[in-house]
mmCIF file with all atom_site columns, C-alpha atoms in Angstrom:
data_model
loop_
_atom_site.group_PDB
_atom_site.id
_atom_site.type_symbol
_atom_site.label_atom_id
_atom_site.label_alt_id
_atom_site.label_comp_id
_atom_site.label_asym_id
_atom_site.label_entity_id
_atom_site.label_seq_id
_atom_site.pdbx_PDB_ins_code
_atom_site.Cartn_x
_atom_site.Cartn_y
_atom_site.Cartn_z
_atom_site.occupancy
_atom_site.B_iso_or_equiv
_atom_site.pdbx_formal_charge
_atom_site.auth_seq_id
_atom_site.auth_comp_id
_atom_site.auth_asym_id
_atom_site.auth_atom_id
_atom_site.pdbx_PDB_model_num
ATOM 1   C CA . SER A 1 1   ? 8.079   -4.219  -13.931 1.00 84.00 ? 1   SER A CA 1
ATOM 2   C CA . GLN A 1 2   ? 6.431   -7.589  -13.435 1.00 85.00 ? 2   GLN A CA 1
ATOM 3   C CA . THR A 1 3   ? 3.142   -8.559  -15.052 1.00 91.00 ? 3   THR A CA 1
ATOM 4   C CA . ILE A 1 4   ? 1.017   -11.651 -14.688 1.00 95.00 ? 4   ILE A CA 1
ATOM 5   C CA . HIS A 1 5   ? -1.464  -12.796 -17.321 1.00 96.00 ? 5   HIS A CA 1
ATOM 6   C CA . GLN A 1 6   ? -4.242  -15.361 -17.182 1.00 97.00 ? 6   GLN A CA 1
ATOM 7   C CA . TRP A 1 7   ? -6.457  -16.670 -19.932 1.00 95.00 ? 7   TRP A CA 1
ATOM 8   C CA . PRO A 1 8   ? -9.128  -17.164 -20.719 1.00 96.00 ? 8   PRO A CA 1
ATOM 9   C CA . ALA A 1 9   ? -10.910 -14.563 -18.591 1.00 96.00 ? 9   ALA A CA 1
ATOM 10  C CA . THR A 1 10  ? -14.157 -16.540 -18.562 1.00 97.00 ? 10  THR A CA 1
ATOM 11  C CA . LEU A 1 11  ? -15.006 -20.082 -19.533 1.00 97.00 ? 11  LEU A CA 1
ATOM 12  C CA . VAL A 1 12  ? -18.209 -22.107 -19.633 1.00 97.00 ? 12  VAL A CA 1
ATOM 13  C CA . GLN A 1 13  ? -17.687 -25.833 -19.972 1.00 97.00 ? 13  GLN A CA 1
ATOM 14  C CA . PRO A 1 14  ? -19.961 -28.905 -19.802 1.00 97.00 ? 14  PRO A CA 1
ATOM 15  C CA . VAL A 1 15  ? -19.475 -31.548 -17.137 1.00 97.00 ? 15  VAL A CA 1
ATOM 16  C CA . GLY A 1 16  ? -16.971 -34.156 -18.263 1.00 97.00 ? 16  GLY A CA 1
ATOM 17  C CA . SER A 1 17  ? -15.099 -31.876 -20.642 1.00 97.00 ? 17  SER A CA 1
ATOM 18  C CA . PRO A 1 18  ? -11.347 -31.148 -20.338 1.00 97.00 ? 18  PRO A CA 1
ATOM 19  C CA . LEU A 1 19  ? -9.868  -27.955 -18.968 1.00 97.00 ? 19  LEU A CA 1
ATOM 20  C CA . SER A 1 20  ? -6.730  -25.959 -19.584 1.00 97.00 ? 20  SER A CA 1
ATOM 21  C CA . LEU A 1 21  ? -6.065  -22.615 -17.897 1.00 98.00 ? 21  LEU A CA 1
ATOM 22  C CA . GLU A 1 22  ? -2.842  -20.772 -18.546 1.00 97.00 ? 22  GLU A CA 1
ATOM 23  C CA . CYS A 1 23  ? -0.842  -18.299 -16.492 1.00 98.00 ? 23  CYS A CA 1
ATOM 24  C CA . THR A 1 24  ? 2.301   -16.476 -17.563 1.00 97.00 ? 24  THR A CA 1
ATOM 25  C CA . VAL A 1 25  ? 4.528   -14.049 -15.696 1.00 96.00 ? 25  VAL A CA 1
ATOM 26  C CA . GLU A 1 26  ? 6.721   -11.376 -17.261 1.00 95.00 ? 26  GLU A CA 1
ATOM 27  C CA . GLY A 1 27  ? 9.580   -9.373  -15.823 1.00 92.00 ? 27  GLY A CA 1
ATOM 28  C CA . THR A 1 28  ? 10.965  -11.856 -13.308 1.00 91.00 ? 28  THR A CA 1
ATOM 29  C CA . SER A 1 29  ? 12.991  -15.064 -13.341 1.00 89.00 ? 29  SER A CA 1
ATOM 30  C CA . ASN A 1 30  ? 12.452  -18.311 -11.430 1.00 91.00 ? 30  ASN A CA 1
ATOM 31  C CA . PRO A 1 31  ? 9.335   -17.158 -9.604  1.00 93.00 ? 31  PRO A CA 1
ATOM 32  C CA . ASN A 1 32  ? 7.307   -19.344 -7.289  1.00 93.00 ? 32  ASN A CA 1
ATOM 33  C CA . LEU A 1 33  ? 3.942   -19.897 -8.945  1.00 95.00 ? 33  LEU A CA 1
ATOM 34  C CA . TYR A 1 34  ? 0.574   -20.702 -7.395  1.00 95.00 ? 34  TYR A CA 1
ATOM 35  C CA . TRP A 1 35  ? -2.942  -21.734 -8.395  1.00 96.00 ? 35  TRP A CA 1
ATOM 36  C CA . TYR A 1 36  ? -5.811  -20.786 -6.079  1.00 95.00 ? 36  TYR A CA 1
ATOM 37  C CA . ARG A 1 37  ? -9.553  -21.338 -6.339  1.00 95.00 ? 37  ARG A CA 1
ATOM 38  C CA . GLN A 1 38  ? -12.126 -18.979 -4.885  1.00 94.00 ? 38  GLN A CA 1
ATOM 39  C CA . ALA A 1 39  ? -15.591 -20.481 -4.555  1.00 89.00 ? 39  ALA A CA 1
ATOM 40  C CA . ALA A 1 40  ? -18.684 -18.604 -3.465  1.00 81.00 ? 40  ALA A CA 1
ATOM 41  C CA . GLY A 1 41  ? -18.892 -18.358 0.311   1.00 76.00 ? 41  GLY A CA 1
ATOM 42  C CA . ARG A 1 42  ? -15.460 -19.877 0.806   1.00 79.00 ? 42  ARG A CA 1
ATOM 43  C CA . GLY A 1 43  ? -12.031 -18.363 1.150   1.00 83.00 ? 43  GLY A CA 1
ATOM 44  C CA . LEU A 1 44  ? -9.214  -18.708 -1.306  1.00 92.00 ? 44  LEU A CA 1
ATOM 45  C CA . GLN A 1 45  ? -7.945  -22.260 -1.433  1.00 90.00 ? 45  GLN A CA 1
ATOM 46  C CA . LEU A 1 46  ? -4.408  -23.049 -2.533  1.00 91.00 ? 46  LEU A CA 1
ATOM 47  C CA . LEU A 1 47  ? -4.519  -25.814 -5.131  1.00 94.00 ? 47  LEU A CA 1
ATOM 48  C CA . PHE A 1 48  ? -0.940  -26.113 -6.410  1.00 94.00 ? 48  PHE A CA 1
ATOM 49  C CA . TYR A 1 49  ? 2.369   -24.342 -6.088  1.00 92.00 ? 49  TYR A CA 1
ATOM 50  C CA . SER A 1 50  ? 5.656   -24.645 -7.932  1.00 93.00 ? 50  SER A CA 1
ATOM 51  C CA . VAL A 1 51  ? 9.165   -23.556 -6.993  1.00 91.00 ? 51  VAL A CA 1
ATOM 52  C CA . GLY A 1 52  ? 10.690  -24.458 -10.362 1.00 91.00 ? 52  GLY A CA 1
ATOM 53  C CA . ILE A 1 53  ? 10.184  -26.052 -13.775 1.00 93.00 ? 53  ILE A CA 1
ATOM 54  C CA . GLY A 1 54  ? 8.602   -29.470 -13.421 1.00 89.00 ? 54  GLY A CA 1
ATOM 55  C CA . GLN A 1 55  ? 8.259   -29.105 -9.640  1.00 91.00 ? 55  GLN A CA 1
ATOM 56  C CA . ILE A 1 56  ? 4.618   -29.174 -8.565  1.00 92.00 ? 56  ILE A CA 1
ATOM 57  C CA . SER A 1 57  ? 3.158   -29.567 -5.084  1.00 89.00 ? 57  SER A CA 1
ATOM 58  C CA . SER A 1 58  ? -0.505  -30.332 -4.602  1.00 87.00 ? 58  SER A CA 1
ATOM 59  C CA . GLU A 1 59  ? -2.395  -29.077 -1.602  1.00 82.00 ? 59  GLU A CA 1
ATOM 60  C CA . VAL A 1 60  ? -5.820  -30.552 -2.260  1.00 79.00 ? 60  VAL A CA 1
ATOM 61  C CA . PRO A 1 61  ? -6.489  -33.988 -3.815  1.00 64.00 ? 61  PRO A CA 1
ATOM 62  C CA . GLN A 1 62  ? -8.957  -33.626 -6.661  1.00 80.00 ? 62  GLN A CA 1
ATOM 63  C CA . ASN A 1 63  ? -9.379  -34.140 -10.368 1.00 89.00 ? 63  ASN A CA 1
ATOM 64  C CA . LEU A 1 64  ? -7.209  -31.131 -11.219 1.00 94.00 ? 64  LEU A CA 1
ATOM 65  C CA . SER A 1 65  ? -3.525  -31.163 -12.125 1.00 95.00 ? 65  SER A CA 1
ATOM 66  C CA . ALA A 1 66  ? -0.888  -28.527 -12.761 1.00 96.00 ? 66  ALA A CA 1
ATOM 67  C CA . SER A 1 67  ? 2.200   -28.326 -14.908 1.00 96.00 ? 67  SER A CA 1
ATOM 68  C CA . ARG A 1 68  ? 5.063   -25.892 -15.339 1.00 96.00 ? 68  ARG A CA 1
ATOM 69  C CA . PRO A 1 69  ? 6.597   -26.463 -18.761 1.00 94.00 ? 69  PRO A CA 1
ATOM 70  C CA . GLN A 1 70  ? 8.582   -23.204 -18.739 1.00 94.00 ? 70  GLN A CA 1
ATOM 71  C CA . ASP A 1 71  ? 10.030  -20.987 -16.033 1.00 95.00 ? 71  ASP A CA 1
ATOM 72  C CA . ARG A 1 72  ? 7.258   -18.405 -16.190 1.00 95.00 ? 72  ARG A CA 1
ATOM 73  C CA . GLN A 1 73  ? 4.343   -20.536 -17.372 1.00 96.00 ? 73  GLN A CA 1
ATOM 74  C CA . PHE A 1 74  ? 1.912   -22.387 -15.138 1.00 97.00 ? 74  PHE A CA 1
ATOM 75  C CA . ILE A 1 75  ? -0.973  -24.475 -16.452 1.00 97.00 ? 75  ILE A CA 1
ATOM 76  C CA . LEU A 1 76  ? -3.993  -25.872 -14.635 1.00 97.00 ? 76  LEU A CA 1
ATOM 77  C CA . SER A 1 77  ? -5.702  -28.847 -16.252 1.00 96.00 ? 77  SER A CA 1
ATOM 78  C CA . SER A 1 78  ? -8.420  -31.384 -15.845 1.00 96.00 ? 78  SER A CA 1
ATOM 79  C CA . LYS A 1 79  ? -9.349  -34.384 -17.950 1.00 95.00 ? 79  LYS A CA 1
ATOM 80  C CA . LYS A 1 80  ? -13.010 -34.361 -16.890 1.00 96.00 ? 80  LYS A CA 1
ATOM 81  C CA . LEU A 1 81  ? -14.640 -31.400 -15.189 1.00 96.00 ? 81  LEU A CA 1
ATOM 82  C CA . LEU A 1 82  ? -17.103 -31.761 -12.315 1.00 95.00 ? 82  LEU A CA 1
ATOM 83  C CA . LEU A 1 83  ? -19.834 -29.341 -11.301 1.00 94.00 ? 83  LEU A CA 1
ATOM 84  C CA . SER A 1 84  ? -17.859 -28.675 -8.127  1.00 92.00 ? 84  SER A CA 1
ATOM 85  C CA . ASP A 1 85  ? -14.936 -27.350 -10.195 1.00 94.00 ? 85  ASP A CA 1
ATOM 86  C CA . SER A 1 86  ? -16.853 -24.131 -10.871 1.00 94.00 ? 86  SER A CA 1
ATOM 87  C CA . GLY A 1 87  ? -15.215 -21.088 -9.339  1.00 95.00 ? 87  GLY A CA 1
ATOM 88  C CA . PHE A 1 88  ? -12.802 -18.240 -9.790  1.00 96.00 ? 88  PHE A CA 1
ATOM 89  C CA . TYR A 1 89  ? -9.260  -19.450 -10.477 1.00 97.00 ? 89  TYR A CA 1
ATOM 90  C CA . LEU A 1 90  ? -6.388  -17.196 -9.585  1.00 97.00 ? 90  LEU A CA 1
ATOM 91  C CA . CYS A 1 91  ? -2.730  -17.525 -10.448 1.00 97.00 ? 91  CYS A CA 1
ATOM 92  C CA . ALA A 1 92  ? -0.088  -15.805 -8.344  1.00 97.00 ? 92  ALA A CA 1
ATOM 93  C CA . TRP A 1 93  ? 3.675   -15.422 -8.225  1.00 95.00 ? 93  TRP A CA 1
ATOM 94  C CA . SER A 1 94  ? 6.226   -14.570 -5.578  1.00 93.00 ? 94  SER A CA 1
ATOM 95  C CA . SER A 1 95  ? 9.936   -14.199 -5.330  1.00 87.00 ? 95  SER A CA 1
ATOM 96  C CA . GLY A 1 96  ? 12.509  -13.787 -2.580  1.00 75.00 ? 96  GLY A CA 1
ATOM 97  C CA . GLY A 1 97  ? 10.438  -11.252 -0.668  1.00 71.00 ? 97  GLY A CA 1
ATOM 98  C CA . HIS A 1 98  ? 7.540   -13.689 -0.238  1.00 83.00 ? 98  HIS A CA 1
ATOM 99  C CA . GLU A 1 99  ? 4.984   -11.067 -1.224  1.00 91.00 ? 99  GLU A CA 1
ATOM 100 C CA . GLN A 1 100 ? 2.451   -12.688 -3.551  1.00 94.00 ? 100 GLN A CA 1
ATOM 101 C CA . PHE A 1 101 ? 1.054   -10.947 -6.619  1.00 95.00 ? 101 PHE A CA 1
ATOM 102 C CA . PHE A 1 102 ? -2.098  -12.137 -8.285  1.00 96.00 ? 102 PHE A CA 1
ATOM 103 C CA . GLY A 1 103 ? -3.365  -12.277 -11.832 1.00 97.00 ? 103 GLY A CA 1
ATOM 104 C CA . PRO A 1 104 ? -6.787  -11.111 -13.041 1.00 96.00 ? 104 PRO A CA 1
ATOM 105 C CA . GLY A 1 105 ? -8.371  -14.558 -12.654 1.00 96.00 ? 105 GLY A CA 1
ATOM 106 C CA . THR A 1 106 ? -10.468 -16.935 -14.763 1.00 97.00 ? 106 THR A CA 1
ATOM 107 C CA . ARG A 1 107 ? -14.169 -17.380 -14.045 1.00 96.00 ? 107 ARG A CA 1
ATOM 108 C CA . LEU A 1 108 ? -15.038 -21.048 -14.740 1.00 96.00 ? 108 LEU A CA 1
ATOM 109 C CA . THR A 1 109 ? -18.634 -22.234 -14.895 1.00 96.00 ? 109 THR A CA 1
ATOM 110 C CA . VAL A 1 110 ? -19.265 -25.941 -15.284 1.00 96.00 ? 110 VAL A CA 1
ATOM 111 C CA . LEU A 1 111 ? -22.775 -26.798 -16.480 1.00 96.00 ? 111 LEU A CA 1
ATOM 112 C CA . LYS B 2 1   ? -3.636  -26.182 11.025  1.00 87.00 ? 1   LYS B CA 1
ATOM 113 C CA . GLN B 2 2   ? -3.608  -22.405 10.617  1.00 92.00 ? 2   GLN B CA 1
ATOM 114 C CA . GLU B 2 3   ? -7.005  -20.718 10.546  1.00 94.00 ? 3   GLU B CA 1
ATOM 115 C CA . VAL B 2 4   ? -7.597  -17.062 9.691   1.00 96.00 ? 4   VAL B CA 1
ATOM 116 C CA . THR B 2 5   ? -10.735 -15.194 10.705  1.00 97.00 ? 5   THR B CA 1
ATOM 117 C CA . GLN B 2 6   ? -11.890 -11.765 9.609   1.00 97.00 ? 6   GLN B CA 1
ATOM 118 C CA . ILE B 2 7   ? -14.574 -9.885  11.478  1.00 93.00 ? 7   ILE B CA 1
ATOM 119 C CA . PRO B 2 8   ? -16.891 -8.299  10.493  1.00 93.00 ? 8   PRO B CA 1
ATOM 120 C CA . ALA B 2 9   ? -17.828 -10.030 7.242   1.00 94.00 ? 9   ALA B CA 1
ATOM 121 C CA . ALA B 2 10  ? -19.283 -6.745  5.967   1.00 96.00 ? 10  ALA B CA 1
ATOM 122 C CA . LEU B 2 11  ? -18.977 -3.114  6.986   1.00 96.00 ? 11  LEU B CA 1
ATOM 123 C CA . SER B 2 12  ? -20.695 0.018   5.757   1.00 97.00 ? 12  SER B CA 1
ATOM 124 C CA . VAL B 2 13  ? -19.375 3.469   6.685   1.00 97.00 ? 13  VAL B CA 1
ATOM 125 C CA . PRO B 2 14  ? -19.967 7.052   5.544   1.00 97.00 ? 14  PRO B CA 1
ATOM 126 C CA . GLU B 2 15  ? -17.304 8.744   3.447   1.00 97.00 ? 15  GLU B CA 1
ATOM 127 C CA . GLY B 2 16  ? -14.550 10.401  5.445   1.00 97.00 ? 16  GLY B CA 1
ATOM 128 C CA . GLU B 2 17  ? -14.708 8.053   8.402   1.00 97.00 ? 17  GLU B CA 1
ATOM 129 C CA . ASN B 2 18  ? -11.629 6.302   9.749   1.00 97.00 ? 18  ASN B CA 1
ATOM 130 C CA . LEU B 2 19  ? -12.097 2.547   10.068  1.00 96.00 ? 19  LEU B CA 1
ATOM 131 C CA . VAL B 2 20  ? -10.396 -0.614  11.281  1.00 97.00 ? 20  VAL B CA 1
ATOM 132 C CA . LEU B 2 21  ? -10.594 -4.081  9.787   1.00 97.00 ? 21  LEU B CA 1
ATOM 133 C CA . ASN B 2 22  ? -9.664  -7.035  11.945  1.00 97.00 ? 22  ASN B CA 1
ATOM 134 C CA . CYS B 2 23  ? -7.832  -10.269 11.233  1.00 98.00 ? 23  CYS B CA 1
ATOM 135 C CA . SER B 2 24  ? -6.999  -13.051 13.686  1.00 98.00 ? 24  SER B CA 1
ATOM 136 C CA . PHE B 2 25  ? -4.995  -16.248 13.234  1.00 97.00 ? 25  PHE B CA 1
ATOM 137 C CA . THR B 2 26  ? -4.739  -19.344 15.398  1.00 96.00 ? 26  THR B CA 1
ATOM 138 C CA . ASP B 2 27  ? -1.042  -20.216 15.075  1.00 92.00 ? 27  ASP B CA 1
ATOM 139 C CA . SER B 2 28  ? 1.267   -17.369 16.057  1.00 91.00 ? 28  SER B CA 1
ATOM 140 C CA . ALA B 2 29  ? 4.293   -18.979 14.360  1.00 90.00 ? 29  ALA B CA 1
ATOM 141 C CA . ILE B 2 30  ? 3.882   -16.979 11.166  1.00 91.00 ? 30  ILE B CA 1
ATOM 142 C CA . TYR B 2 31  ? 6.511   -15.792 8.698   1.00 91.00 ? 31  TYR B CA 1
ATOM 143 C CA . ASN B 2 32  ? 4.540   -12.814 7.439   1.00 93.00 ? 32  ASN B CA 1
ATOM 144 C CA . LEU B 2 33  ? 1.047   -11.408 7.017   1.00 96.00 ? 33  LEU B CA 1
ATOM 145 C CA . GLN B 2 34  ? -0.305  -9.819  3.874   1.00 96.00 ? 34  GLN B CA 1
ATOM 146 C CA . TRP B 2 35  ? -3.368  -7.615  3.299   1.00 98.00 ? 35  TRP B CA 1
ATOM 147 C CA . PHE B 2 36  ? -5.083  -7.631  -0.087  1.00 98.00 ? 36  PHE B CA 1
ATOM 148 C CA . ARG B 2 37  ? -7.913  -5.793  -1.750  1.00 98.00 ? 37  ARG B CA 1
ATOM 149 C CA . GLN B 2 38  ? -10.293 -7.486  -4.187  1.00 97.00 ? 38  GLN B CA 1
ATOM 150 C CA . ASP B 2 39  ? -12.757 -5.618  -6.382  1.00 96.00 ? 39  ASP B CA 1
ATOM 151 C CA . PRO B 2 40  ? -15.798 -7.578  -7.667  1.00 93.00 ? 40  PRO B CA 1
ATOM 152 C CA . GLY B 2 41  ? -14.831 -10.075 -10.353 1.00 91.00 ? 41  GLY B CA 1
ATOM 153 C CA . LYS B 2 42  ? -11.164 -9.094  -10.208 1.00 94.00 ? 42  LYS B CA 1
ATOM 154 C CA . GLY B 2 43  ? -7.931  -10.513 -8.929  1.00 95.00 ? 43  GLY B CA 1
ATOM 155 C CA . LEU B 2 44  ? -6.264  -9.567  -5.647  1.00 96.00 ? 44  LEU B CA 1
ATOM 156 C CA . THR B 2 45  ? -4.182  -6.429  -5.226  1.00 97.00 ? 45  THR B CA 1
ATOM 157 C CA . SER B 2 46  ? -1.467  -6.571  -2.591  1.00 96.00 ? 46  SER B CA 1
ATOM 158 C CA . LEU B 2 47  ? -1.761  -3.669  -0.139  1.00 97.00 ? 47  LEU B CA 1
ATOM 159 C CA . LEU B 2 48  ? 0.747   -4.317  2.624   1.00 97.00 ? 48  LEU B CA 1
ATOM 160 C CA . LEU B 2 49  ? 3.124   -7.056  3.718   1.00 95.00 ? 49  LEU B CA 1
ATOM 161 C CA . ILE B 2 50  ? 4.232   -7.237  7.356   1.00 95.00 ? 50  ILE B CA 1
ATOM 162 C CA . GLN B 2 51  ? 7.150   -9.457  8.240   1.00 92.00 ? 51  GLN B CA 1
ATOM 163 C CA . SER B 2 52  ? 6.876   -11.382 11.507  1.00 91.00 ? 52  SER B CA 1
ATOM 164 C CA . SER B 2 53  ? 9.580   -9.186  13.053  1.00 91.00 ? 53  SER B CA 1
ATOM 165 C CA . GLN B 2 54  ? 7.679   -5.983  12.244  1.00 93.00 ? 54  GLN B CA 1
ATOM 166 C CA . ARG B 2 55  ? 4.903   -4.301  14.195  1.00 95.00 ? 55  ARG B CA 1
ATOM 167 C CA . GLU B 2 56  ? 3.367   -2.223  11.430  1.00 95.00 ? 56  GLU B CA 1
ATOM 168 C CA . GLN B 2 57  ? 3.545   -1.061  7.845   1.00 96.00 ? 57  GLN B CA 1
ATOM 169 C CA . THR B 2 58  ? 2.139   2.059   6.239   1.00 96.00 ? 58  THR B CA 1
ATOM 170 C CA . SER B 2 59  ? 1.193   2.957   2.699   1.00 96.00 ? 59  SER B CA 1
ATOM 171 C CA . GLY B 2 60  ? -0.612  6.213   2.113   1.00 97.00 ? 60  GLY B CA 1
ATOM 172 C CA . ARG B 2 61  ? -3.894  6.170   4.046   1.00 97.00 ? 61  ARG B CA 1
ATOM 173 C CA . LEU B 2 62  ? -3.404  2.541   5.030   1.00 98.00 ? 62  LEU B CA 1
ATOM 174 C CA . ASN B 2 63  ? -1.697  1.300   8.161   1.00 98.00 ? 63  ASN B CA 1
ATOM 175 C CA . ALA B 2 64  ? -1.432  -2.352  9.087   1.00 97.00 ? 64  ALA B CA 1
ATOM 176 C CA . SER B 2 65  ? -0.354  -3.576  12.508  1.00 97.00 ? 65  SER B CA 1
ATOM 177 C CA . LEU B 2 66  ? 0.690   -6.997  13.673  1.00 97.00 ? 66  LEU B CA 1
ATOM 178 C CA . ASP B 2 67  ? 0.597   -8.510  17.162  1.00 96.00 ? 67  ASP B CA 1
ATOM 179 C CA . LYS B 2 68  ? 1.996   -11.979 16.685  1.00 93.00 ? 68  LYS B CA 1
ATOM 180 C CA . SER B 2 69  ? 1.699   -13.065 20.297  1.00 92.00 ? 69  SER B CA 1
ATOM 181 C CA . SER B 2 70  ? -2.043  -12.433 20.363  1.00 95.00 ? 70  SER B CA 1
ATOM 182 C CA . GLY B 2 71  ? -2.578  -13.655 16.804  1.00 96.00 ? 71  GLY B CA 1
ATOM 183 C CA . ARG B 2 72  ? -4.044  -10.400 15.531  1.00 97.00 ? 72  ARG B CA 1
ATOM 184 C CA . SER B 2 73  ? -3.614  -7.850  12.782  1.00 98.00 ? 73  SER B CA 1
ATOM 185 C CA . THR B 2 74  ? -5.563  -4.715  11.988  1.00 98.00 ? 74  THR B CA 1
ATOM 186 C CA . LEU B 2 75  ? -5.843  -2.682  8.818   1.00 97.00 ? 75  LEU B CA 1
ATOM 187 C CA . TYR B 2 76  ? -6.545  0.983   9.494   1.00 98.00 ? 76  TYR B CA 1
ATOM 188 C CA . ILE B 2 77  ? -7.965  3.085   6.678   1.00 98.00 ? 77  ILE B CA 1
ATOM 189 C CA . ALA B 2 78  ? -7.925  6.832   7.230   1.00 98.00 ? 78  ALA B CA 1
ATOM 190 C CA . ALA B 2 79  ? -10.415 9.237   5.712   1.00 97.00 ? 79  ALA B CA 1
ATOM 191 C CA . SER B 2 80  ? -12.298 6.569   3.770   1.00 97.00 ? 80  SER B CA 1
ATOM 192 C CA . GLN B 2 81  ? -13.423 7.265   0.205   1.00 97.00 ? 81  GLN B CA 1
ATOM 193 C CA . PRO B 2 82  ? -16.042 5.586   -2.018  1.00 97.00 ? 82  PRO B CA 1
ATOM 194 C CA . GLY B 2 83  ? -13.157 4.193   -4.081  1.00 97.00 ? 83  GLY B CA 1
ATOM 195 C CA . ASP B 2 84  ? -12.077 2.187   -1.028  1.00 98.00 ? 84  ASP B CA 1
ATOM 196 C CA . SER B 2 85  ? -15.192 0.025   -1.401  1.00 98.00 ? 85  SER B CA 1
ATOM 197 C CA . ALA B 2 86  ? -13.983 -3.540  -1.961  1.00 98.00 ? 86  ALA B CA 1
ATOM 198 C CA . THR B 2 87  ? -13.389 -6.799  -0.133  1.00 97.00 ? 87  THR B CA 1
ATOM 199 C CA . TYR B 2 88  ? -10.280 -6.793  2.038   1.00 98.00 ? 88  TYR B CA 1
ATOM 200 C CA . LEU B 2 89  ? -8.500  -10.089 2.603   1.00 97.00 ? 89  LEU B CA 1
ATOM 201 C CA . CYS B 2 90  ? -5.923  -11.020 5.184   1.00 97.00 ? 90  CYS B CA 1
ATOM 202 C CA . ALA B 2 91  ? -3.492  -13.891 4.611   1.00 96.00 ? 91  ALA B CA 1
ATOM 203 C CA . VAL B 2 92  ? -0.693  -15.409 6.661   1.00 95.00 ? 92  VAL B CA 1
ATOM 204 C CA . GLU B 2 93  ? 2.350   -17.369 5.594   1.00 92.00 ? 93  GLU B CA 1
ATOM 205 C CA . SER B 2 94  ? 3.182   -19.939 8.233   1.00 86.00 ? 94  SER B CA 1
ATOM 206 C CA . GLY B 2 95  ? 6.730   -21.125 8.593   1.00 74.00 ? 95  GLY B CA 1
ATOM 207 C CA . ALA B 2 96  ? 9.833   -19.717 6.975   1.00 68.00 ? 96  ALA B CA 1
ATOM 208 C CA . GLY B 2 97  ? 10.096  -20.643 3.340   1.00 66.00 ? 97  GLY B CA 1
ATOM 209 C CA . SER B 2 98  ? 6.707   -22.293 3.021   1.00 71.00 ? 98  SER B CA 1
ATOM 210 C CA . TYR B 2 99  ? 5.428   -19.556 0.693   1.00 76.00 ? 99  TYR B CA 1
ATOM 211 C CA . GLN B 2 100 ? 1.938   -20.914 1.299   1.00 85.00 ? 100 GLN B CA 1
ATOM 212 C CA . LEU B 2 101 ? -0.733  -18.433 2.318   1.00 91.00 ? 101 LEU B CA 1
ATOM 213 C CA . THR B 2 102 ? -3.794  -19.158 4.426   1.00 93.00 ? 102 THR B CA 1
ATOM 214 C CA . PHE B 2 103 ? -6.570  -16.665 3.728   1.00 95.00 ? 103 PHE B CA 1
ATOM 215 C CA . GLY B 2 104 ? -9.452  -15.305 5.720   1.00 95.00 ? 104 GLY B CA 1
ATOM 216 C CA . LYS B 2 105 ? -12.832 -14.980 4.029   1.00 94.00 ? 105 LYS B CA 1
ATOM 217 C CA . GLY B 2 106 ? -12.568 -11.216 3.880   1.00 96.00 ? 106 GLY B CA 1
ATOM 218 C CA . THR B 2 107 ? -14.405 -8.107  4.997   1.00 97.00 ? 107 THR B CA 1
ATOM 219 C CA . LYS B 2 108 ? -16.623 -6.456  2.394   1.00 97.00 ? 108 LYS B CA 1
ATOM 220 C CA . LEU B 2 109 ? -16.339 -2.693  2.842   1.00 98.00 ? 109 LEU B CA 1
ATOM 221 C CA . SER B 2 110 ? -18.845 -0.210  1.482   1.00 98.00 ? 110 SER B CA 1
ATOM 222 C CA . VAL B 2 111 ? -18.046 3.495   1.777   1.00 98.00 ? 111 VAL B CA 1
ATOM 223 C CA . ILE B 2 112 ? -21.192 5.555   1.304   1.00 97.00 ? 112 ILE B CA 1
ATOM 224 C CA . PRO B 2 113 ? -20.810 8.982   -0.375  1.00 95.00 ? 113 PRO B CA 1
#
């Protein structure tokens, strides 16, 4: 069966510090991978998606970036965090059936 | 641009009651619609996926319907239980092969014992 992992589970970072969130999927090959952000009072916002290694599409211009160094690994990064980057970050995967499956999330607080 | 609306934002019902959650979308050219459940501080759990060619899907006490022409979907929960308390999210994938979901803001359900 397929499993999706995210770490860390929670993170508190100062403004201006770098960020690296990791997502890995087990039990499937060549999945589509997604990064979403869920902010208080707002719906889930798609940030990035990837259909293959090295292929990244950005949905929202901002100071975040994503990379996919391996087939089942998706990384969300920032060089300098802003207060507005606080939120709940969710990674998801899908395959041919288009149904999306989500990870447990990372709670990021920028102070 | 696709917009998804869920009404009501919150709902409180006594245990055992049957209930309906509503989802509407502005662009009827969807590929599929997915219902999720989210517990506080947790990720999303996929409940049901309805393809655009389907009218409904069932899983246990859950039944989801889709009326593409009117831009509406409903999630029916039979014989509600306290364990059903969570936020329910509706999401649509617009366009074949886009794989990109547009989410509503959710309905927070509380089932009172």
